[in-house]
CSV table of C-alpha atoms in Angstrom, one decimal:
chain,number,residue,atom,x,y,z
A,219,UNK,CA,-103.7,33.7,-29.2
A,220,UNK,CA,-103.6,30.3,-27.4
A,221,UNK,CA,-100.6,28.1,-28.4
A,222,UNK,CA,-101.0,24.3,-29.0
A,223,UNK,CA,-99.0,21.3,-28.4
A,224,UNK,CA,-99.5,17.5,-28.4
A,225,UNK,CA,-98.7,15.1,-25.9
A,226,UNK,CA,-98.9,11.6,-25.3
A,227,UNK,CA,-101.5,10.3,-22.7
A,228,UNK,CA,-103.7,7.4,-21.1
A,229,UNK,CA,-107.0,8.3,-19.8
A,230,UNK,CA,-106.8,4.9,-17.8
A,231,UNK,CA,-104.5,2.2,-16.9
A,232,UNK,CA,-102.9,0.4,-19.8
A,233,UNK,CA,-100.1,1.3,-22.6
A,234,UNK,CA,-103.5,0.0,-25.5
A,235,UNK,CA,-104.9,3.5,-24.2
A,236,UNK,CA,-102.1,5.3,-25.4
A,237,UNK,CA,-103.4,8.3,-27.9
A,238,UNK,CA,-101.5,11.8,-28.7
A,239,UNK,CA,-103.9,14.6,-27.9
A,240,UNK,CA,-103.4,18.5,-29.1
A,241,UNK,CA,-103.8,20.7,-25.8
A,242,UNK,CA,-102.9,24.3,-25.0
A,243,UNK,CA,-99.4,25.0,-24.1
A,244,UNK,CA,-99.3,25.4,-20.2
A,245,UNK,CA,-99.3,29.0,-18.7
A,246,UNK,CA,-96.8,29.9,-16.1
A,247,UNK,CA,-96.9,31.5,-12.6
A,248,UNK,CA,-94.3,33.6,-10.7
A,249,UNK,CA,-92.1,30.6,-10.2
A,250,UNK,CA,-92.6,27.9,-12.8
A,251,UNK,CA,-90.5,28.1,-16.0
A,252,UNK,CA,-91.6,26.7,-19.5
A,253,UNK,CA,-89.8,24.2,-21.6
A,254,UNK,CA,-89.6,22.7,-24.7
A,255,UNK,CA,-89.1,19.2,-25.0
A,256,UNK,CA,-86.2,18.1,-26.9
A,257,UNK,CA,-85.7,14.4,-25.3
A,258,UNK,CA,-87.3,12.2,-23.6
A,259,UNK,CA,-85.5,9.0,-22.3
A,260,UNK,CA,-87.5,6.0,-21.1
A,261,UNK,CA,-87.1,3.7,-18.3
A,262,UNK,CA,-88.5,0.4,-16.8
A,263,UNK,CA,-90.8,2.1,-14.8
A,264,UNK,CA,-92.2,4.0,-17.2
A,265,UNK,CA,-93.7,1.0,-18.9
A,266,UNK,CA,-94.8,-0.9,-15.4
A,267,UNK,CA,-96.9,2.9,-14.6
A,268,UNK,CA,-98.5,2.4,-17.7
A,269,UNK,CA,-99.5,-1.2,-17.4
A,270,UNK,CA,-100.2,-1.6,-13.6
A,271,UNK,CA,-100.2,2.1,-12.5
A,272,UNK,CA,-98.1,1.0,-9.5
A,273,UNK,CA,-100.4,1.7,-7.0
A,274,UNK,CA,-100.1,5.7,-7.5
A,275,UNK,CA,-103.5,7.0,-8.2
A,276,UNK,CA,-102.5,8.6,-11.4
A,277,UNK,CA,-104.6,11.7,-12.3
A,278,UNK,CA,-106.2,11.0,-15.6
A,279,UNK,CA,-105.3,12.2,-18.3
A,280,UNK,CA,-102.1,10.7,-17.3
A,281,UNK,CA,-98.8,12.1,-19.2
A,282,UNK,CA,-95.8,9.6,-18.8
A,283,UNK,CA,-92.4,9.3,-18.6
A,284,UNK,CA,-90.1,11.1,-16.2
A,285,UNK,CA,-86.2,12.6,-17.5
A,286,UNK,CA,-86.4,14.9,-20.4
A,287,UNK,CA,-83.8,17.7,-21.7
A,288,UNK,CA,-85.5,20.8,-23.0
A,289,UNK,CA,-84.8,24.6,-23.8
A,290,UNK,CA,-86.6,27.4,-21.4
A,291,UNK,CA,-88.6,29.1,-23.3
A,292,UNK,CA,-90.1,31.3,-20.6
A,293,UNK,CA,-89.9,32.4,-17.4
A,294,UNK,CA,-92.2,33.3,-14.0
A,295,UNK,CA,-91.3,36.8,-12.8
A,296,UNK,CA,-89.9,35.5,-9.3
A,297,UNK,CA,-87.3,32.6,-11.2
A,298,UNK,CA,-83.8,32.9,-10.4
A,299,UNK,CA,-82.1,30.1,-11.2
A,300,UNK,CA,-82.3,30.0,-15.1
A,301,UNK,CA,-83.3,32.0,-18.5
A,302,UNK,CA,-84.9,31.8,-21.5
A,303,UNK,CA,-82.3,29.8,-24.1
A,304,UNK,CA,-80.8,27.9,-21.0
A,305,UNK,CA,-80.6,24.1,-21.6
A,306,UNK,CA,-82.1,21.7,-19.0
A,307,UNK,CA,-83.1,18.2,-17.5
A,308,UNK,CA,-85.9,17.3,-15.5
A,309,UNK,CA,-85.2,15.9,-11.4
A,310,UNK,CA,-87.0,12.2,-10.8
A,311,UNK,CA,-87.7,13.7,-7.2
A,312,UNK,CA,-88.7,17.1,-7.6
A,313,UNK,CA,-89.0,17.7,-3.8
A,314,UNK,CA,-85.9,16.2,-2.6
A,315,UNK,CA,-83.1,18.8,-3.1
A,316,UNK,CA,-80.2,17.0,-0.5
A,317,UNK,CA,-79.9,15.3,2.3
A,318,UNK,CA,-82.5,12.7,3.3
A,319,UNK,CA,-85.3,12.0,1.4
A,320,UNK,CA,-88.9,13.7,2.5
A,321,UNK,CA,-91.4,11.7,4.2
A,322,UNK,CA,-91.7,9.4,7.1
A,323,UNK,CA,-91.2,5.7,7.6
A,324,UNK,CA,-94.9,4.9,7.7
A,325,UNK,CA,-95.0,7.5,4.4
A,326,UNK,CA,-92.1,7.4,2.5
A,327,UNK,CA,-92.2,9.8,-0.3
A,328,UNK,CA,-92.5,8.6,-4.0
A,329,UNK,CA,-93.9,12.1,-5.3
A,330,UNK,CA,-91.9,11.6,-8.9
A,331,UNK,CA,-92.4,12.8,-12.4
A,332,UNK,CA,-94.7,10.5,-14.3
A,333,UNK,CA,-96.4,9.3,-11.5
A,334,UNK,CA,-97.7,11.3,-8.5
A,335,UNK,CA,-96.9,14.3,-10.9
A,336,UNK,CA,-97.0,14.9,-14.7
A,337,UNK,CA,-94.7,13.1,-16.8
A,338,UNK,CA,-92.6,15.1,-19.8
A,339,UNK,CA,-94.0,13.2,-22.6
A,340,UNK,CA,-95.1,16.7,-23.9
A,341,UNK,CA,-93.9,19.1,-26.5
A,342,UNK,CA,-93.8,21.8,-23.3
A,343,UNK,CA,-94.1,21.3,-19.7
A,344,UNK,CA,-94.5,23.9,-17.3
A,345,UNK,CA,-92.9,22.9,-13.6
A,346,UNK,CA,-91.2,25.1,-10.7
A,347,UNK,CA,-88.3,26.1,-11.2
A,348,UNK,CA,-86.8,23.8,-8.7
A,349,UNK,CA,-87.6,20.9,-10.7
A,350,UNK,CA,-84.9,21.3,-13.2
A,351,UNK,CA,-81.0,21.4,-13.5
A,352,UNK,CA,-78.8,22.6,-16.0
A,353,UNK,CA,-77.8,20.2,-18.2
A,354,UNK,CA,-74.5,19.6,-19.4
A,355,UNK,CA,-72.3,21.3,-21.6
A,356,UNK,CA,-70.6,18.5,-22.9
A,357,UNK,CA,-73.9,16.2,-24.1
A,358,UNK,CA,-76.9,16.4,-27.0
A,359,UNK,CA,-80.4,16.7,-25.8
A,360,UNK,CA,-80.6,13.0,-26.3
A,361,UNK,CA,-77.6,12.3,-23.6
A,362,UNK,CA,-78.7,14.6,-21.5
A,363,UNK,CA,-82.1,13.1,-21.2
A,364,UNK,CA,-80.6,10.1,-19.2
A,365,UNK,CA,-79.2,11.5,-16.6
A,366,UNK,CA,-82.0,12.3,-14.3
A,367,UNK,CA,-83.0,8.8,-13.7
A,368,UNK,CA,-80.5,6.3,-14.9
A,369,UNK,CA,-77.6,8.0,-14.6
A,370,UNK,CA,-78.5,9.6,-11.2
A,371,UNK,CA,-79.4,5.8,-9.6
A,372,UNK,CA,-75.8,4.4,-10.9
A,373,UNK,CA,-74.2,7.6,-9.6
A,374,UNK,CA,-76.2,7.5,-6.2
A,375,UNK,CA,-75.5,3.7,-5.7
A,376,UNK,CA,-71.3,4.2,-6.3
A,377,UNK,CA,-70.3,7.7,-5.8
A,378,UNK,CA,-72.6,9.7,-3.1
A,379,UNK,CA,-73.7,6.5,-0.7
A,380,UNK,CA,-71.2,4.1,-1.8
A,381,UNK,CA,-67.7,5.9,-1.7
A,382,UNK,CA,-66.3,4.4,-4.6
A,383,UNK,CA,-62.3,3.8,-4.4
A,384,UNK,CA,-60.2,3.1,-7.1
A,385,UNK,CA,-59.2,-1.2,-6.9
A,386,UNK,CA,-62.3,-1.2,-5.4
A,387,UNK,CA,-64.3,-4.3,-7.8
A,388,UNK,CA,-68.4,-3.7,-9.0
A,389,UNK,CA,-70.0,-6.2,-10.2
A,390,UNK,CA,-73.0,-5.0,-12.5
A,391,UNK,CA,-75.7,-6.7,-13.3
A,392,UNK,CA,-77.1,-6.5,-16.8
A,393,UNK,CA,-76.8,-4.0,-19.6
A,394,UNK,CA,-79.8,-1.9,-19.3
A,395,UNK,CA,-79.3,1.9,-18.8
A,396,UNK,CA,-78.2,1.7,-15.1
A,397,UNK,CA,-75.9,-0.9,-15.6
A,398,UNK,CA,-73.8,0.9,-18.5
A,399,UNK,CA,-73.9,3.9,-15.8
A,400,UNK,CA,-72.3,2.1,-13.5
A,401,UNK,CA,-69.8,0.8,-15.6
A,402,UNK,CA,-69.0,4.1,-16.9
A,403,UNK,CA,-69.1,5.8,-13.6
A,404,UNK,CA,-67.1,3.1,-12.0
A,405,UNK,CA,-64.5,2.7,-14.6
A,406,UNK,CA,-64.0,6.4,-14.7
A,407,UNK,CA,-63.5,6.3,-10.5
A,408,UNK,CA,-60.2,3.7,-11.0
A,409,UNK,CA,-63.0,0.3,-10.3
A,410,UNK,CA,-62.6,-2.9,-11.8
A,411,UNK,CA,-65.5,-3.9,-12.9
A,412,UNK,CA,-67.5,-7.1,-13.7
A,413,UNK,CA,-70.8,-7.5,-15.9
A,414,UNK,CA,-73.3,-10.5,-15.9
A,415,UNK,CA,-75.6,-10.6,-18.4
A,416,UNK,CA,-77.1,-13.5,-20.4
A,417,UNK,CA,-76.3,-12.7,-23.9
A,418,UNK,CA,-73.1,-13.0,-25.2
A,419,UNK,CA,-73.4,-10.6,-27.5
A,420,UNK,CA,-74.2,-8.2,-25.1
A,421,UNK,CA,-71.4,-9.0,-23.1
A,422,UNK,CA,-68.6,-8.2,-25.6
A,423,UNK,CA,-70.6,-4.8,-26.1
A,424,UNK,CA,-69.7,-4.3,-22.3
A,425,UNK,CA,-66.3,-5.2,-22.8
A,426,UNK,CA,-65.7,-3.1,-25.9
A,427,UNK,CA,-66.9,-0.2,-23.1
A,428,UNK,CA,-64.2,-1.2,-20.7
A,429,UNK,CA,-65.8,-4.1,-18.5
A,430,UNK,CA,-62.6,-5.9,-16.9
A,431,UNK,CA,-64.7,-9.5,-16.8
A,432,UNK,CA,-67.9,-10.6,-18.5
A,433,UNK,CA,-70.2,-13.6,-16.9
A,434,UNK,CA,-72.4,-15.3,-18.7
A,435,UNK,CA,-75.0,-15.9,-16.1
A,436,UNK,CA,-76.8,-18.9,-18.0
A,437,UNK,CA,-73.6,-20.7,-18.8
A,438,UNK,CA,-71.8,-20.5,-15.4
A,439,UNK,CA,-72.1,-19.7,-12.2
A,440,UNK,CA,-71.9,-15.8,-11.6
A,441,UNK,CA,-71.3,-15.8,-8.0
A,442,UNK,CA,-68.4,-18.6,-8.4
A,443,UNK,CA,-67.0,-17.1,-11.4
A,444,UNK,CA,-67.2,-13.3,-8.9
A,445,UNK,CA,-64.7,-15.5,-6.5
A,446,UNK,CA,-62.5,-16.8,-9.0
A,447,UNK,CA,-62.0,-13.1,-10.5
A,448,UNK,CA,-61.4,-11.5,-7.2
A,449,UNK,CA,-59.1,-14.2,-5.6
A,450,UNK,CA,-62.1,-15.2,-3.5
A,451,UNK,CA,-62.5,-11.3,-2.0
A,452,UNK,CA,-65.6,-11.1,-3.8
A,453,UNK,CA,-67.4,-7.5,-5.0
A,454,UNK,CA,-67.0,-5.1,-3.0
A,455,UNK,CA,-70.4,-2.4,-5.3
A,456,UNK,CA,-72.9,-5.0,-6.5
A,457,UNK,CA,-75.9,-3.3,-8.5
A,458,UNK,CA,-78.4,-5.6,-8.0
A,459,UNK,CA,-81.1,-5.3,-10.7
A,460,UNK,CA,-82.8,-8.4,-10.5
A,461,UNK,CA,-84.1,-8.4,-7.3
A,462,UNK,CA,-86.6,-11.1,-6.0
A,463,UNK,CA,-84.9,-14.2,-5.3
A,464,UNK,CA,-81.4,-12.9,-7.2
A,465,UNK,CA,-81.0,-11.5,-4.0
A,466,UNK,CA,-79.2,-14.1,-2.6
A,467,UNK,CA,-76.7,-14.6,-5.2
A,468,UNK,CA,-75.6,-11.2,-4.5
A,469,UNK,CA,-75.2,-11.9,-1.0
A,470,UNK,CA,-73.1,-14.7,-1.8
A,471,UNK,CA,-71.2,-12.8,-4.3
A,472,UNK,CA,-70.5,-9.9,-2.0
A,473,UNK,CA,-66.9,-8.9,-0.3
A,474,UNK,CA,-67.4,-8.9,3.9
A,475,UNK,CA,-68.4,-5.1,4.6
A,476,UNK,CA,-69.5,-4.6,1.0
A,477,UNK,CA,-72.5,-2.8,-0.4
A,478,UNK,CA,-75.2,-4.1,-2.5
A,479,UNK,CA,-77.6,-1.7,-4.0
A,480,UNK,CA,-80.8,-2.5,-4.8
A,481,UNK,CA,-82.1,-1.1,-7.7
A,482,UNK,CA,-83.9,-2.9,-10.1
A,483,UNK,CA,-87.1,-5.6,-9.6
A,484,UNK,CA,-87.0,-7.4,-12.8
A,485,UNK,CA,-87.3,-10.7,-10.5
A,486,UNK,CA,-90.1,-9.4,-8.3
A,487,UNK,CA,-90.7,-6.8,-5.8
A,488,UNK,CA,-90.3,-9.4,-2.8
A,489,UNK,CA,-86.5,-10.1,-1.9
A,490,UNK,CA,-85.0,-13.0,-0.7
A,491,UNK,CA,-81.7,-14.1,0.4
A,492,UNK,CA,-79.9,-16.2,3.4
A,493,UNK,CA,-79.4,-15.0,6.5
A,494,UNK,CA,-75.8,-16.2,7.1
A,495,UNK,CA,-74.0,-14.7,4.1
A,496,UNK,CA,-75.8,-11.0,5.9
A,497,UNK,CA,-74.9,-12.3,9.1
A,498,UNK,CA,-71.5,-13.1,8.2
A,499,UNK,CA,-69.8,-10.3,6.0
A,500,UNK,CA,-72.2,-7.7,7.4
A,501,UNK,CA,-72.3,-6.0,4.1
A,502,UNK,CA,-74.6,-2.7,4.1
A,503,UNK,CA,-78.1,-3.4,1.9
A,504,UNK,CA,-78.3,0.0,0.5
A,505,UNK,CA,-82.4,0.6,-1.2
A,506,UNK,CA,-81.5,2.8,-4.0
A,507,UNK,CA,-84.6,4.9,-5.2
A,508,UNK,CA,-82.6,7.4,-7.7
A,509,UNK,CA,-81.2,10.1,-5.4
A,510,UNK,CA,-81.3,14.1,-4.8
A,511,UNK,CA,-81.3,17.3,-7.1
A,512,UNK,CA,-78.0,17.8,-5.4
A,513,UNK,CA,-76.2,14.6,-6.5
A,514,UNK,CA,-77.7,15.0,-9.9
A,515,UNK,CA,-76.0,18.7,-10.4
A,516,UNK,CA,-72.3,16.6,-9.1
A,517,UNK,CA,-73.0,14.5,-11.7
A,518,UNK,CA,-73.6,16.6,-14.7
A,519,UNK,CA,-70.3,17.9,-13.3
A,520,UNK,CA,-69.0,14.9,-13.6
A,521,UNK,CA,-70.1,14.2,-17.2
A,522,UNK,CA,-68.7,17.6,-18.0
A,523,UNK,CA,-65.3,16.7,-16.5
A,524,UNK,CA,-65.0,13.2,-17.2
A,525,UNK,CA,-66.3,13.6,-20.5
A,526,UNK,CA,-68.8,10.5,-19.5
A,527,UNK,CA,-71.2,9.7,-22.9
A,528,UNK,CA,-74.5,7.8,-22.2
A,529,UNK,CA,-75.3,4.3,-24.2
A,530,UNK,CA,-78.2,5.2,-26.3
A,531,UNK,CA,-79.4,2.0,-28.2
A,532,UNK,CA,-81.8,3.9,-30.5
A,533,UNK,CA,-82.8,7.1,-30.7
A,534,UNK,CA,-87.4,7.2,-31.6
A,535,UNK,CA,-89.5,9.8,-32.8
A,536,UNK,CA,-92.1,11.7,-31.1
A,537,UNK,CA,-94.9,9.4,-33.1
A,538,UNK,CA,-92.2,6.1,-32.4
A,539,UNK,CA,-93.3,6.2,-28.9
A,540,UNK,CA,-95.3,2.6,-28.8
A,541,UNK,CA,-92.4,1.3,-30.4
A,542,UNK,CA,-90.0,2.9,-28.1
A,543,UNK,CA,-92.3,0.5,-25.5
A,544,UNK,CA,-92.0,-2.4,-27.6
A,545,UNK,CA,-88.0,-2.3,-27.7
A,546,UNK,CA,-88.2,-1.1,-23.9
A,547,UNK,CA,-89.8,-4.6,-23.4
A,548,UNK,CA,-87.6,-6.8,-25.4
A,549,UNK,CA,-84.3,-5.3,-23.6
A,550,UNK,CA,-82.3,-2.7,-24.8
A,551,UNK,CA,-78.3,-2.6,-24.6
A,552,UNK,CA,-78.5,0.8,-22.8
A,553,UNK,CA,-81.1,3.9,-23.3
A,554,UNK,CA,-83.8,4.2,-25.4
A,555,UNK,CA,-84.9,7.6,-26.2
A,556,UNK,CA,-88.0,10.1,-27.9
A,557,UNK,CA,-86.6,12.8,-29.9
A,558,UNK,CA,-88.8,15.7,-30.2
């Protein structure tokens, strides 16, 4: 007898198409495993696919949404690496496993969850087995659903490209859920760490998290207020999130042989800065695009052993999904996530 699930979906560009449809459950081949949703967490790009498409081609109907935690219900004959009952999150990138990324320079890959392939807004999905890790021990499905994105670009941007020391000082920008990674992450690795964001309120959330500093950006100057903190050394990790023309403040801001990592484009999705500051301090402009399956099972380990716990700001429904949009628009102070 088939089985049935429902799943949320657009049959074209928009988040007003949004509808939940009942379809059969997927079936499985030699090498796929099934899963059960339990968590879905939802990022930025989530809600510019669904309003712009981002120049992907999406196959209609389109699922979205990317990191999910579920429970393997069944198996392919030929799978190895996990069994039914086993907990697990999704991978952003299913075909990068290490090393560099697939693709060329005239192609680079983007072949992600929720865009080029399904997303996981689903009661099952059905994927290779390759596609998932095993989630932690140490987190709830919720948790666990942030890792494969959010988690994995803070982690990426500090640990595995950056080389994170301890004294070393971050500067994060914002309090979405990369930010509060990156705090965590660079806390836990012996950083000082300083947040900009432009709500107060916001700001002594951070702090109450561990942030050493806390800038106001729209009642001071960040970059001046960077020099002041560090004795005029500057940051030696900037996540920059804003992009767009907030690229030059970061280059200001930035210690000589720094890193900045560009992550976010909240600013726009063409960068600017000045030359002389790049010129100058030669820091290394790192393009963060979340990272490896490889990096994400070091950081589950990590979570594990550092007993890391995600910022959720609310935790939706399955039916909540529109307004799990509507908050994911206004701003959350971390992760918003779907329960199932």
């Amino acid at each position: 007898m088939t089985k049935w699930m429902r799943e949320w979906s657009i049959d074209a560009i928009g988040p007003q198409n949004l509808k939940v449809a009942e379809r059969p459950v997927p079936d499985i081949g030699d090498h796929d495993v099934l899963v059960r949703t339990t968590a879905v967490s939802l990022n930025y790009r989530d809600k510019l696919i669904l309003e712009t498409g981002m120049g992907l081609g999406l196959n209609f109907p389109f699922v979205p949404a990317s990191d999910m935690s579920g429970v393997v219900e069944s198996v392919g004959k030929g799978v190895t690496r996990f069994r039914p009952g086993d907990r697990v999150i999704s991978t952003f990138h299913p075909d990068w496993l290490d090393g560099l990324r697939p693709g060329s320079g005239r192609a680079p890959s983007y072949a992600t969850l929720g865009g080029v392939h399904p997303g996981v807004m689903s009661e099952f999905v059905a994927f290779p087995e390759d596609w998932f890790v095993a989630a932690p021990k140490s987190l709830d499905a919720a948790e666990a659903s942030t890792l494969p994105c959010a988690g994995l670009t803070a982690w990426f941007a500090l640990v595995e490209k950056g080389r994170l020391r301890p004294g070393d000082r971050v500067v994060v920008q914002g309090t979405g859920g990369v930010a509060l990674f990156g705090l965590q992450i660079a806390k836990a690795n012996g950083a000082e760490v300083i947040v900009t964001s432009g709500s107060q309120e916001k700001l002594t959330r951070a702090l109450a998290l561990g942030a050493d500093h806390g800038i106001n950006r729209k009642s001071e100057d960040w970059v001046e207020r960077v020099y002041q903190l560090t004795a005029d050394h500057g940051a030696d990790h900037i996540l920059e999130i804003a992009g767009g023309a907030g690229l030059g403040q970061s280059l200001k801001a930035v210690a000589a042989d720094g890193r900045i990592s560009v992550i976010g484009v909240l600013e726009g999705f063409e960068i600017s800065g000045p030359a002389a500051p790049l010129l100058l301090k030669s820091p290394v402009l790192q393009g963060i695009s979340v990272g490896h399956r490889r990096a994400l099972e070091d950081l589950v380990g990590a979570v594990d052993r550092l007993r890391l716990k995600p910022v959720i700001d609310r935790r939706y429904t399955f039916v909540e999904f529109r307004e799990a949009l509507a908050h994911l628009d206004r701003g959350p102070f971390g992760k918003l996530v779907i329960e199932f």
